[in-house]
Amino acid sequence: MPLSAPRLWIVATPLGNPGDLSPRARAVLAEADLVLAEDTRRAAALFRQCGLPARRTLSFFDHNEEQRKDAVLRLLREGKSVALISDAGTPLLADPGYRLVRACREAGLAVSPLPGPSAPTAALSAAGLPPLPYSFLGFLPRDAAGRRALFGAFAQTPGSLVFFERKDRLKESLLLAAPILGPRQVAVCRELTKEHEEFILLRLENAAALPDGLLGEITVVVGPPESAARTPEAEVRQRLADALAQGDKPRAACRTVQEAVRGWNGKELYALLPHGPAGKA
């Protein structure tokens, strides 16, 4: 299809190395009537680094996607070509754009992917951990309770887990994950494709040994479960009873027990409490 054909292009951009911009991506970005970008300043820097002519750009991120959507649809109906990029890598993977793509599909407007760099696949390809199957969790929740719940929900999922985490919260999150996910291999993939690219391999249960002060963008690959065994329900019930006997409030007891057992999320634990649905039965 002609690169100038009116449609929404989902354009993958380099993770950090300008040489990774594909020829097709370069051509679309050079010809697009409008480029939607999470950060227009970073988009301008990308264009300079890749020797592309300056284009009309419009900020497009989580908090304005809904209000920008109708204007973009109007441009597409007028026969314009629009390119969507994220700060780095493949758009929509932990980045905004899903609602716009869905609206285009519902309106019968063309959407085409322009594949290329992707941090999750780059990490999986070079980490040395089993790449299939895998689950991509995106960015971890900011609060510890949200992270516990997420890890609990995927504790028994076969395959590797891939996620993004802030460097200043990385060790805390791995230490939190260890009792929930159980013994596993981990690869901390830092600054992918950049000059200081680094792969740190360790055991999840040894996360305390992770170096402090890591810099740059980080993608984490946690290997598959090494034991499919879920903590038996009888043991879980006893731990809950012990926590309550020691004076813990119900939700606090669930948090304490979730860190000590494997394969149980907070909702399941709460249901085992004496006042929960399971207790009533």
Coordinates of C-alpha atoms in Angstrom, one line a residue, residues 37-223:
A37 CA 3.5 11.7 20.3
E38 CA 3.5 11.1 24.1
D39 CA 6.0 13.8 24.4
T40 CA 6.4 16.2 21.5
R41 CA 9.9 17.3 22.8
R42 CA 11.1 13.7 22.6
A43 CA 9.5 13.3 19.2
A44 CA 11.4 16.4 18.0
A45 CA 14.7 14.9 19.3
L46 CA 14.0 11.6 17.6
F47 CA 13.4 13.5 14.3
R48 CA 16.7 15.3 14.7
Q49 CA 18.6 12.1 15.6
C50 CA 17.2 10.3 12.6
G51 CA 17.7 13.1 10.2
L52 CA 14.0 13.4 9.5
P53 CA 12.2 16.7 8.5
A54 CA 10.2 18.4 11.2
R55 CA 6.6 17.4 11.1
R56 CA 3.4 18.7 12.7
T57 CA 3.2 17.0 16.1
L58 CA 0.4 16.8 18.7
S59 CA 0.8 15.6 22.2
F60 CA -1.1 12.3 22.8
F61 CA -1.0 10.6 26.2
D62 CA -3.2 8.8 28.7
H63 CA -4.9 11.9 30.1
N64 CA -5.8 13.5 26.8
E65 CA -6.4 10.5 24.5
E66 CA -10.2 10.7 24.9
Q67 CA -10.4 14.4 24.1
R68 CA -7.9 14.2 21.1
K69 CA -9.7 11.2 19.6
D70 CA -12.5 13.0 17.7
A71 CA -10.1 15.5 16.2
V72 CA -7.9 12.7 14.9
L73 CA -10.8 10.8 13.5
R74 CA -11.9 14.0 11.7
L75 CA -8.5 14.3 10.0
L76 CA -8.5 10.7 8.9
R77 CA -12.0 11.2 7.4
E78 CA -10.6 14.2 5.5
G79 CA -8.0 11.9 3.9
K80 CA -5.0 12.8 6.1
S81 CA -2.3 10.4 7.1
V82 CA -1.6 10.2 10.9
A83 CA 1.3 8.5 12.6
L84 CA 1.2 7.4 16.3
I85 CA 4.4 7.0 18.1
S86 CA 5.3 6.4 21.8
D87 CA 8.3 7.7 23.7
A88 CA 10.2 4.5 22.5
G89 CA 9.4 1.1 21.1
T90 CA 6.0 -0.1 19.9
P91 CA 3.0 2.0 20.7
L92 CA 0.0 0.6 22.7
L93 CA 2.3 -1.8 24.7
A94 CA 1.9 -0.1 28.1
D95 CA 1.4 3.2 26.2
P96 CA -1.7 5.1 25.1
G97 CA -3.5 4.5 21.8
Y98 CA -5.9 1.6 22.3
R99 CA -9.0 3.8 22.5
L100 CA -8.0 5.6 19.3
V101 CA -7.4 2.4 17.4
R102 CA -10.7 0.9 18.6
A103 CA -12.5 4.1 17.5
C104 CA -10.9 3.9 14.1
R105 CA -12.0 0.3 13.7
E106 CA -15.5 1.1 14.8
A107 CA -15.6 4.0 12.3
G108 CA -14.3 1.9 9.4
L109 CA -11.0 3.9 9.2
A110 CA -7.8 2.1 8.2
V111 CA -5.2 1.3 10.8
S112 CA -1.9 -0.3 9.9
P113 CA 1.0 -1.4 12.1
L114 CA 4.5 -0.5 11.3
P115 CA 6.5 -3.1 13.4
G116 CA 9.9 -2.6 14.8
P117 CA 11.6 -2.2 18.2
S118 CA 9.8 -3.5 21.3
A119 CA 11.4 -3.6 24.8
P120 CA 9.5 -6.8 25.9
T121 CA 10.6 -8.8 22.9
A122 CA 14.1 -7.4 22.9
A123 CA 14.5 -8.4 26.6
L124 CA 13.0 -11.9 26.0
S125 CA 15.3 -12.5 23.0
A126 CA 18.5 -11.9 24.9
A127 CA 17.8 -12.6 28.6
G128 CA 18.4 -16.4 28.3
L129 CA 15.1 -17.3 30.1
P130 CA 12.3 -19.3 28.5
P131 CA 10.6 -16.9 26.0
L132 CA 7.4 -18.9 25.5
P133 CA 4.8 -18.6 26.8
Y134 CA 5.1 -15.3 28.4
S135 CA 2.7 -12.7 30.0
F136 CA 3.4 -9.0 29.6
L137 CA 2.3 -7.0 32.6
G138 CA 3.2 -3.5 31.4
F139 CA 4.2 -1.0 34.1
L140 CA 3.7 -2.3 37.7
P141 CA 1.2 -0.4 39.9
R142 CA 2.7 2.3 42.0
D143 CA 1.3 1.1 45.3
A144 CA 2.5 -2.1 47.1
A145 CA -1.0 -3.5 47.4
G146 CA -1.5 -3.2 43.7
R147 CA 1.8 -5.0 43.0
R148 CA 1.0 -7.8 45.5
A149 CA -2.4 -8.3 43.8
L150 CA -0.9 -8.3 40.3
F151 CA 1.8 -10.8 41.3
G152 CA -0.7 -13.0 43.1
A153 CA -2.9 -13.0 40.0
F154 CA -0.1 -14.3 37.8
A155 CA 1.7 -16.5 40.4
Q156 CA 0.4 -19.8 38.8
T157 CA 0.5 -18.6 35.2
P158 CA 2.8 -20.9 33.2
G159 CA 5.7 -19.1 31.4
S160 CA 7.8 -16.0 32.0
L161 CA 6.5 -12.7 33.2
V162 CA 7.7 -9.4 31.6
F163 CA 7.2 -6.0 33.1
F164 CA 8.5 -2.4 33.3
E165 CA 9.5 -0.9 36.6
R166 CA 11.1 2.3 37.8
K167 CA 14.7 2.1 38.8
D168 CA 14.1 3.5 42.2
R169 CA 11.4 1.0 43.0
L170 CA 12.9 -2.1 41.3
K171 CA 14.5 -3.8 44.3
E172 CA 11.4 -3.2 46.5
S173 CA 9.2 -4.7 43.8
L174 CA 11.4 -7.8 43.4
L175 CA 11.6 -8.3 47.2
L176 CA 7.8 -8.1 47.3
A177 CA 7.4 -10.5 44.4
A178 CA 9.7 -13.2 45.8
P179 CA 7.4 -14.8 48.5
I180 CA 4.4 -14.6 46.1
L181 CA 6.0 -16.0 43.0
G182 CA 8.4 -18.4 44.6
P183 CA 11.9 -19.3 43.5
R184 CA 12.6 -18.2 40.0
Q185 CA 15.3 -16.8 37.7
V186 CA 15.2 -13.1 36.9
A187 CA 16.8 -11.0 34.2
V188 CA 17.0 -7.2 34.8
C189 CA 17.5 -5.7 31.3
R190 CA 18.8 -2.2 31.5
E191 CA 19.2 0.4 28.7
L192 CA 18.3 -2.0 25.9
T193 CA 20.1 -1.2 22.6
K194 CA 21.9 1.8 24.2
E195 CA 25.6 2.3 24.9
H196 CA 25.4 1.1 28.5
E197 CA 23.1 -1.9 27.8
E198 CA 23.3 -4.5 30.6
F199 CA 21.6 -7.8 31.6
I200 CA 21.8 -8.7 35.3
L201 CA 20.9 -12.3 35.9
L202 CA 19.9 -13.4 39.5
R203 CA 17.5 -15.4 41.5
L204 CA 14.3 -13.8 42.6
E205 CA 14.8 -15.0 46.1
N206 CA 18.2 -13.2 46.1
A207 CA 16.8 -9.9 45.0
A208 CA 18.4 -8.2 48.0
A209 CA 21.7 -8.6 46.2
L210 CA 20.6 -6.5 43.3
P211 CA 23.0 -3.5 43.0
D212 CA 21.7 -0.2 44.2
G213 CA 21.6 2.9 42.0
L214 CA 20.8 1.3 38.7
L215 CA 20.2 3.9 36.0
G216 CA 18.2 4.1 32.8
E217 CA 15.1 2.3 31.4
I218 CA 14.5 -1.1 32.9
T219 CA 12.6 -4.2 31.6
V220 CA 12.4 -7.2 33.9
V221 CA 11.9 -10.8 32.8
V222 CA 10.9 -13.3 35.6
G223 CA 11.3 -16.9 34.6

